[in-house]
Amino acid sequence: MKTTTYAAGILEAYEYLLTNHQDFFIIGQGLWSPWYVGATMTDLDKKFGKDRVIDCPVSELATTGATVGASICGYRPMIVHPRVDFMLLAVDQIVTQAAKWRHMFGGNSTAPATFRAIINRGGEQGAQHSQSLHSWFAHIPGLKVVMPYTAKDARNLMISSVLSNDPVVFLDDRWLYEKEEEYTEIEIIDLNDVLPQKLREGDNITVVGVSYTSLLCEKACEYLENTQGIKSDFFDLRVLNPLKLEEIIKSVNKTGRLLVVDGDWSSCGIASEIIASIMEKVNLDSLKSSPKRITLPDAPAPTSKALEQLYYIKEEQIVETIIELVK
């Protein structure tokens, strides 16, 4: 069986886009470095040239502005921010300009830029290098937000993001780069058609994960089915904005229980938005327990390795919470 990894999926997406779309180019910091952004961009500069894979000085604001400007002029560019934390230095170009462009000009002009950012938390990197911030960007109308979990989605949804006519924030989690799965061929998907993906089928509880937490959820659901016979409808969210929750609402009406697991903070986070949106539409008489969420503690990430063990979500927490909800 031929297999691939999450990082290899991203690299394959780049090779497809650079080969088939001459209006596509990439700009960012460290794109020619030996690290090659976690092996997701290995040798692209050598294969496709340094005029299409552009390593740039440290100026998030200038390079993001250039990316937005190029997209308005007919290109389909991508800016790579090796840490999402520093994308905040360019939030005006993303939130105030790109996200609004189509609406301000009555649909006659668009800014189809892709803003790729990487979540690098853990490894004692501390509070300023460990944020995710996807809930921030998902709050903004006009801005699509994509967070793939599988290698297949990392590849296919990156292609979909670049080919979208809207600006897209594409967030990938470095903790998933070595995740391996069976290889599949490239599938071109309209980003507007992408829904949450059901990865496990069950009647006892509905579980929703986002990016890396989908890995934890999938392991927890598998463990509980094998050891205790608890079967979960498990969904990987994939697209955070716009949220499309119809299938998850149907699932909650069936199971009567809901758990959302997100690697972000609780307050105003995507987990609370999912729960609120589902509670507005679900048949309340079908509920067997109150919905629950598992998120990060409301505190900046610690630097100490010992404290990191306490801070980040673990599979065991998900297992215990599902048992509590189902009992």
CSV table of C-alpha atoms in Angstrom, one decimal:
chain,number,residue,atom,x,y,z
A,1,MET,CA,0.0,0.0,0.0
A,2,LYS,CA,1.4,3.4,-1.0
A,3,THR,CA,1.3,5.9,1.9
A,4,THR,CA,1.9,9.6,2.4
A,5,THR,CA,2.3,12.1,5.2
A,6,TYR,CA,0.6,15.4,6.0
A,7,ALA,CA,3.8,17.3,5.1
A,8,ALA,CA,4.2,15.4,1.9
A,9,GLY,CA,0.5,16.2,1.0
A,10,ILE,CA,1.3,20.0,1.3
A,11,LEU,CA,4.4,19.6,-0.8
A,12,GLU,CA,2.4,17.8,-3.5
A,13,ALA,CA,-0.2,20.6,-3.5
A,14,TYR,CA,2.6,23.1,-4.1
A,15,GLU,CA,4.0,21.1,-7.0
A,16,TYR,CA,0.6,20.7,-8.5
A,17,LEU,CA,-0.2,24.5,-8.3
A,18,LEU,CA,3.3,25.6,-9.5
A,19,THR,CA,3.0,23.2,-12.5
A,20,ASN,CA,-0.5,23.9,-13.5
A,21,HIS,CA,-1.1,27.5,-12.6
A,22,GLN,CA,1.4,30.0,-13.8
A,23,ASP,CA,-0.4,32.8,-11.9
A,24,PHE,CA,0.5,31.1,-8.6
A,25,PHE,CA,3.5,32.1,-6.6
A,26,ILE,CA,4.7,31.9,-3.0
A,27,ILE,CA,6.3,34.4,-0.8
A,28,GLY,CA,7.5,34.2,2.8
A,29,GLN,CA,10.3,33.8,5.3
A,30,GLY,CA,12.7,30.9,5.2
A,31,LEU,CA,11.3,29.3,2.0
A,32,TRP,CA,14.9,28.5,0.8
A,33,SER,CA,16.1,27.4,4.2
A,34,PRO,CA,17.3,23.7,4.8
A,35,TRP,CA,14.3,23.3,7.1
A,36,TYR,CA,12.0,24.1,4.1
A,37,VAL,CA,9.1,24.9,6.5
A,38,GLY,CA,9.0,21.4,8.0
A,39,ALA,CA,9.8,19.7,4.7
A,40,THR,CA,6.5,21.0,3.3
A,41,MET,CA,8.4,23.1,0.6
A,42,THR,CA,11.5,21.0,0.0
A,43,ASP,CA,13.4,22.1,-3.2
A,44,LEU,CA,10.5,24.0,-4.7
A,45,ASP,CA,12.9,27.0,-5.2
A,46,LYS,CA,15.2,24.7,-7.2
A,47,LYS,CA,12.4,23.1,-9.3
A,48,PHE,CA,10.3,26.1,-10.0
A,49,GLY,CA,12.7,29.1,-9.6
A,50,LYS,CA,13.3,31.8,-7.0
A,51,ASP,CA,11.0,34.2,-8.9
A,52,ARG,CA,8.0,32.0,-8.0
A,53,VAL,CA,9.2,30.7,-4.6
A,54,ILE,CA,10.3,33.9,-3.0
A,55,ASP,CA,12.3,34.0,0.2
A,56,CYS,CA,11.9,37.5,1.8
A,57,PRO,CA,13.2,39.6,4.6
A,58,VAL,CA,11.4,39.7,7.9
A,59,SER,CA,8.6,42.1,7.2
A,60,GLU,CA,5.2,40.4,7.6
A,61,LEU,CA,3.4,43.7,6.9
A,62,ALA,CA,5.1,44.4,3.6
A,63,THR,CA,5.0,40.9,2.2
A,64,THR,CA,1.4,40.3,3.1
A,65,GLY,CA,0.5,43.7,1.6
A,66,ALA,CA,2.4,42.7,-1.6
A,67,THR,CA,0.5,39.4,-1.6
A,68,VAL,CA,-2.9,41.1,-1.3
A,69,GLY,CA,-1.9,43.6,-4.0
A,70,ALA,CA,-0.8,40.9,-6.4
A,71,SER,CA,-4.1,39.0,-5.9
A,72,ILE,CA,-6.1,42.1,-6.8
A,73,CYS,CA,-4.0,42.4,-10.0
A,74,GLY,CA,-4.9,38.9,-11.2
A,75,TYR,CA,-2.4,36.6,-9.5
A,76,ARG,CA,-3.2,33.8,-7.1
A,77,PRO,CA,-0.4,34.3,-4.6
A,78,MET,CA,0.3,32.7,-1.2
A,79,ILE,CA,2.1,34.3,1.7
A,80,VAL,CA,3.6,31.8,4.2
A,81,HIS,CA,3.9,32.8,7.8
A,82,PRO,CA,6.0,30.1,9.5
A,83,ARG,CA,4.4,31.0,12.8
A,84,VAL,CA,0.8,32.2,12.9
A,85,ASP,CA,1.8,34.4,15.9
A,86,PHE,CA,3.6,36.8,13.7
A,87,MET,CA,0.8,37.0,11.1
A,88,LEU,CA,-0.8,39.5,13.6
A,89,LEU,CA,1.7,42.0,12.3
A,90,ALA,CA,-0.1,42.0,9.0
A,91,VAL,CA,-3.7,41.8,10.3
A,92,ASP,CA,-4.7,45.1,8.7
A,93,GLN,CA,-4.0,43.7,5.2
A,94,ILE,CA,-5.8,40.5,5.9
A,95,VAL,CA,-8.8,41.7,7.9
A,96,THR,CA,-9.3,45.3,6.9
A,97,GLN,CA,-8.4,45.0,3.2
A,98,ALA,CA,-8.5,41.5,1.7
A,99,ALA,CA,-11.6,40.3,3.6
A,100,LYS,CA,-13.6,43.4,2.6
A,101,TRP,CA,-12.4,43.9,-1.0
A,102,ARG,CA,-15.1,41.9,-2.8
A,103,HIS,CA,-17.9,43.6,-0.7
A,104,MET,CA,-16.5,47.1,-1.0
A,105,PHE,CA,-16.5,46.9,-4.8
A,106,GLY,CA,-19.8,45.2,-5.3
A,107,GLY,CA,-18.3,41.9,-6.4
A,108,ASN,CA,-16.5,43.5,-9.3
A,109,SER,CA,-13.0,43.0,-7.8
A,110,THR,CA,-11.7,40.2,-5.5
A,111,ALA,CA,-8.5,39.6,-3.5
A,112,PRO,CA,-8.0,35.8,-3.9
A,113,ALA,CA,-4.9,35.6,-1.7
A,114,THR,CA,-4.0,32.6,0.5
A,115,PHE,CA,-2.5,33.3,3.9
A,116,ARG,CA,-0.8,30.1,5.0
A,117,ALA,CA,0.2,30.0,8.7
A,118,ILE,CA,1.7,27.3,10.8
A,119,ILE,CA,0.9,26.4,14.4
A,120,ASN,CA,4.2,25.6,16.1
A,121,ARG,CA,3.2,25.1,19.7
A,122,GLY,CA,4.9,22.9,22.3
A,123,GLY,CA,8.6,22.1,22.6
A,124,GLU,CA,9.1,24.8,25.2
A,125,GLN,CA,8.6,27.6,22.6
A,126,GLY,CA,6.6,29.7,25.1
A,127,ALA,CA,3.6,32.0,24.9
A,128,GLN,CA,4.7,34.1,21.9
A,129,HIS,CA,5.3,31.1,19.6
A,130,SER,CA,2.5,28.8,20.5
A,131,GLN,CA,-0.8,30.4,19.5
A,132,SER,CA,-3.3,29.1,17.0
A,133,LEU,CA,-5.7,32.1,16.7
A,134,HIS,CA,-8.1,30.4,14.2
A,135,SER,CA,-11.1,31.6,16.1
A,136,TRP,CA,-10.0,35.2,15.6
A,137,PHE,CA,-9.9,34.8,11.8
A,138,ALA,CA,-13.1,32.7,11.7
A,139,HIS,CA,-14.9,35.7,13.2
A,140,ILE,CA,-14.2,37.8,10.1
A,141,PRO,CA,-16.9,37.8,7.3
A,142,GLY,CA,-15.3,37.6,3.8
A,143,LEU,CA,-12.4,35.5,5.1
A,144,LYS,CA,-12.5,31.8,4.6
A,145,VAL,CA,-10.6,29.7,7.3
A,146,VAL,CA,-9.4,26.2,6.5
A,147,MET,CA,-7.7,23.8,9.0
A,148,PRO,CA,-7.0,20.3,7.5
A,149,TYR,CA,-6.5,17.2,9.7
A,150,THR,CA,-5.7,14.5,7.1
A,151,ALA,CA,-2.9,14.4,4.6
A,152,LYS,CA,-5.4,14.1,1.8
A,153,ASP,CA,-7.1,17.3,3.0
A,154,ALA,CA,-3.8,19.1,3.6
A,155,ARG,CA,-3.1,18.6,-0.1
A,156,ASN,CA,-6.6,19.0,-1.6
A,157,LEU,CA,-7.8,21.8,0.6
A,158,MET,CA,-4.6,23.8,0.0
A,159,ILE,CA,-5.3,23.6,-3.8
A,160,SER,CA,-8.9,24.5,-3.2
A,161,SER,CA,-7.8,27.5,-1.1
A,162,VAL,CA,-5.5,28.9,-3.7
A,163,LEU,CA,-8.1,28.4,-6.5
A,164,SER,CA,-10.9,30.0,-4.4
A,165,ASN,CA,-12.0,33.5,-5.5
A,166,ASP,CA,-12.0,34.6,-1.8
A,167,PRO,CA,-9.1,35.3,0.5
A,168,VAL,CA,-8.4,32.2,2.6
A,169,VAL,CA,-6.5,31.7,5.9
A,170,PHE,CA,-5.0,28.2,5.7
A,171,LEU,CA,-3.7,26.9,9.1
A,172,ASP,CA,-1.7,23.8,9.3
A,173,ASP,CA,-0.4,22.2,12.6
A,174,ARG,CA,3.2,21.1,12.8
A,175,TRP,CA,2.2,18.3,15.2
A,176,LEU,CA,0.4,16.6,12.2
A,177,TYR,CA,3.3,16.8,9.7
A,178,GLU,CA,4.4,13.2,10.2
A,179,LYS,CA,0.9,11.7,10.3
A,180,GLU,CA,0.7,9.0,7.7
A,181,GLU,CA,-2.2,7.6,5.8
A,182,GLU,CA,-3.0,5.7,2.5
A,183,TYR,CA,-2.2,7.7,-0.6
A,184,THR,CA,-5.0,9.0,-2.8
A,185,GLU,CA,-5.0,10.9,-6.1
A,186,ILE,CA,-5.5,14.7,-6.1
A,187,GLU,CA,-9.1,15.7,-6.1
A,188,ILE,CA,-10.0,19.3,-7.1
A,189,ILE,CA,-12.8,20.5,-4.8
A,190,ASP,CA,-14.6,23.8,-4.8
A,191,LEU,CA,-14.0,25.2,-1.3
A,192,ASN,CA,-17.6,26.3,-1.2
A,193,ASP,CA,-18.6,22.6,-1.3
A,194,VAL,CA,-16.4,21.4,1.6
A,195,LEU,CA,-18.4,20.2,4.6
A,196,PRO,CA,-17.3,18.7,7.9
A,197,GLN,CA,-16.2,15.1,7.3
A,198,LYS,CA,-17.6,12.2,9.3
A,199,LEU,CA,-14.7,9.8,10.1
A,200,ARG,CA,-16.5,7.5,12.5
A,201,GLU,CA,-20.1,6.3,12.8
A,202,GLY,CA,-21.9,5.8,16.1
A,203,ASP,CA,-25.1,6.3,18.1
A,204,ASN,CA,-23.9,7.1,21.6
A,205,ILE,CA,-22.3,10.6,21.2
A,206,THR,CA,-21.4,13.2,18.6
A,207,VAL,CA,-17.7,14.4,18.8
A,208,VAL,CA,-16.3,17.3,16.8
A,209,GLY,CA,-12.5,18.0,16.4
A,210,VAL,CA,-10.5,20.6,14.6
A,211,SER,CA,-7.1,20.0,13.0
A,212,TYR,CA,-4.8,18.4,15.6
A,213,THR,CA,-7.6,17.8,18.1
A,214,SER,CA,-9.3,15.6,15.4
A,215,LEU,CA,-6.3,13.2,15.8
A,216,LEU,CA,-6.9,13.1,19.6
A,217,CYS,CA,-10.6,12.6,19.1
A,218,GLU,CA,-10.2,9.8,16.6
A,219,LYS,CA,-7.9,7.9,18.9
A,220,ALA,CA,-10.2,8.4,21.9
A,221,CYS,CA,-13.3,7.3,19.9
A,222,GLU,CA,-11.5,4.2,18.6
A,223,TYR,CA,-10.3,3.3,22.1
A,224,LEU,CA,-13.8,3.7,23.7
A,225,GLU,CA,-15.4,1.6,20.9
A,226,ASN,CA,-12.9,-1.2,21.3
A,227,THR,CA,-12.8,-1.2,25.1
A,228,GLN,CA,-16.3,-0.1,26.2
A,229,GLY,CA,-18.5,-0.4,23.2
A,230,ILE,CA,-19.2,3.4,23.1
A,231,LYS,CA,-19.7,4.4,19.5
A,232,SER,CA,-19.2,7.9,18.3
A,233,ASP,CA,-20.3,10.0,15.4
A,234,PHE,CA,-17.0,11.8,14.9
A,235,PHE,CA,-16.6,14.8,12.7
A,236,ASP,CA,-13.5,16.7,11.6
A,237,LEU,CA,-14.6,20.3,11.0
A,238,ARG,CA,-12.2,21.2,8.1
A,239,VAL,CA,-13.6,24.7,7.3
A,240,LEU,CA,-14.2,27.1,10.2
A,241,ASN,CA,-15.6,30.0,8.2
A,242,PRO,CA,-18.2,29.7,6.9
A,243,LEU,CA,-19.5,27.1,9.3
A,244,LYS,CA,-21.7,24.4,7.8
A,245,LEU,CA,-23.1,22.3,10.7
A,246,GLU,CA,-26.2,20.7,9.1
A,247,GLU,CA,-24.8,17.1,9.3
A,248,ILE,CA,-23.5,17.6,12.8
A,249,ILE,CA,-27.0,18.9,13.9
A,250,LYS,CA,-28.6,15.8,12.4
A,251,SER,CA,-26.0,13.7,14.3
A,252,VAL,CA,-26.8,15.4,17.7
A,253,ASN,CA,-30.5,14.9,17.1
A,254,LYS,CA,-29.6,11.2,16.7
A,255,THR,CA,-27.1,10.7,19.6
A,256,GLY,CA,-28.5,13.3,22.0
A,257,ARG,CA,-24.9,14.2,23.2
A,258,LEU,CA,-22.2,16.6,21.9
A,259,LEU,CA,-18.5,17.1,22.7
A,260,VAL,CA,-16.4,19.7,20.9
A,261,VAL,CA,-12.6,19.6,21.3
A,262,ASP,CA,-10.5,22.5,20.1
A,263,GLY,CA,-6.9,23.5,20.7
A,264,ASP,CA,-7.8,27.2,21.3
A,265,TRP,CA,-9.1,29.1,24.3
A,266,SER,CA,-12.7,28.8,25.4
A,267,SER,CA,-13.7,32.4,25.5
A,268,CYS,CA,-15.3,33.5,22.2
A,269,GLY,CA,-13.7,30.4,20.6
A,270,ILE,CA,-14.8,28.1,17.8
A,271,ALA,CA,-15.9,25.5,20.3
A,272,SER,CA,-18.4,27.8,21.9
A,273,GLU,CA,-19.6,29.0,18.4
A,274,ILE,CA,-20.2,25.4,17.3
A,275,ILE,CA,-22.2,24.6,20.5
A,276,ALA,CA,-24.2,27.8,20.3
A,277,SER,CA,-25.1,27.3,16.6
A,278,ILE,CA,-26.1,23.7,17.2
A,279,MET,CA,-28.2,24.5,20.2
A,280,GLU,CA,-30.1,27.1,18.2
A,281,LYS,CA,-31.3,24.4,15.8
A,282,VAL,CA,-31.2,21.0,17.4
A,283,ASN,CA,-34.3,19.4,18.8
A,284,LEU,CA,-33.8,20.1,22.5
A,285,ASP,CA,-36.1,17.2,23.5
A,286,SER,CA,-33.6,14.9,21.9
A,287,LEU,CA,-30.7,15.9,24.3
A,288,LYS,CA,-29.6,13.4,26.9
A,289,SER,CA,-27.0,15.6,28.5
A,290,SER,CA,-25.6,19.2,28.3
A,291,PRO,CA,-23.1,19.7,25.5
A,292,LYS,CA,-19.4,20.0,26.6
A,293,ARG,CA,-16.2,21.4,25.2
A,294,ILE,CA,-12.6,20.7,25.9
A,295,THR,CA,-10.2,23.6,25.2
A,296,LEU,CA,-7.0,25.1,26.4
A,297,PRO,CA,-6.9,26.7,29.9
A,298,ASP,CA,-7.5,30.5,29.7
A,299,ALA,CA,-3.8,31.3,30.1
A,300,PRO,CA,-0.9,31.9,27.7
A,301,ALA,CA,1.1,28.8,26.9
A,302,PRO,CA,3.8,27.9,29.4
A,303,THR,CA,7.5,27.5,28.5
A,304,SER,CA,8.2,24.7,31.0
A,305,LYS,CA,8.0,21.2,29.6
A,306,ALA,CA,6.3,20.0,32.8
A,307,LEU,CA,3.7,22.7,32.6
A,308,GLU,CA,3.1,22.0,28.9
A,309,GLN,CA,2.1,18.5,29.8
A,310,LEU,CA,-0.7,20.0,32.0
A,311,TYR,CA,-1.6,22.8,29.5
A,312,TYR,CA,-2.3,20.9,26.3
A,313,ILE,CA,-5.3,18.7,25.6
A,314,LYS,CA,-4.7,15.0,25.9
A,315,GLU,CA,-6.5,11.9,24.6
A,316,GLU,CA,-7.2,10.8,28.2
A,317,GLN,CA,-9.2,14.0,28.8
A,318,ILE,CA,-11.4,13.2,25.8
A,319,VAL,CA,-11.9,9.6,26.9
A,320,GLU,CA,-12.9,10.6,30.4
A,321,THR,CA,-15.3,13.3,29.2
A,322,ILE,CA,-17.1,11.0,26.7
A,323,ILE,CA,-17.5,8.4,29.5
A,324,GLU,CA,-19.0,11.1,31.8
A,325,LEU,CA,-21.4,12.3,29.1
A,326,VAL,CA,-22.5,8.8,28.1
A,327,LYS,CA,-22.9,7.2,31.5
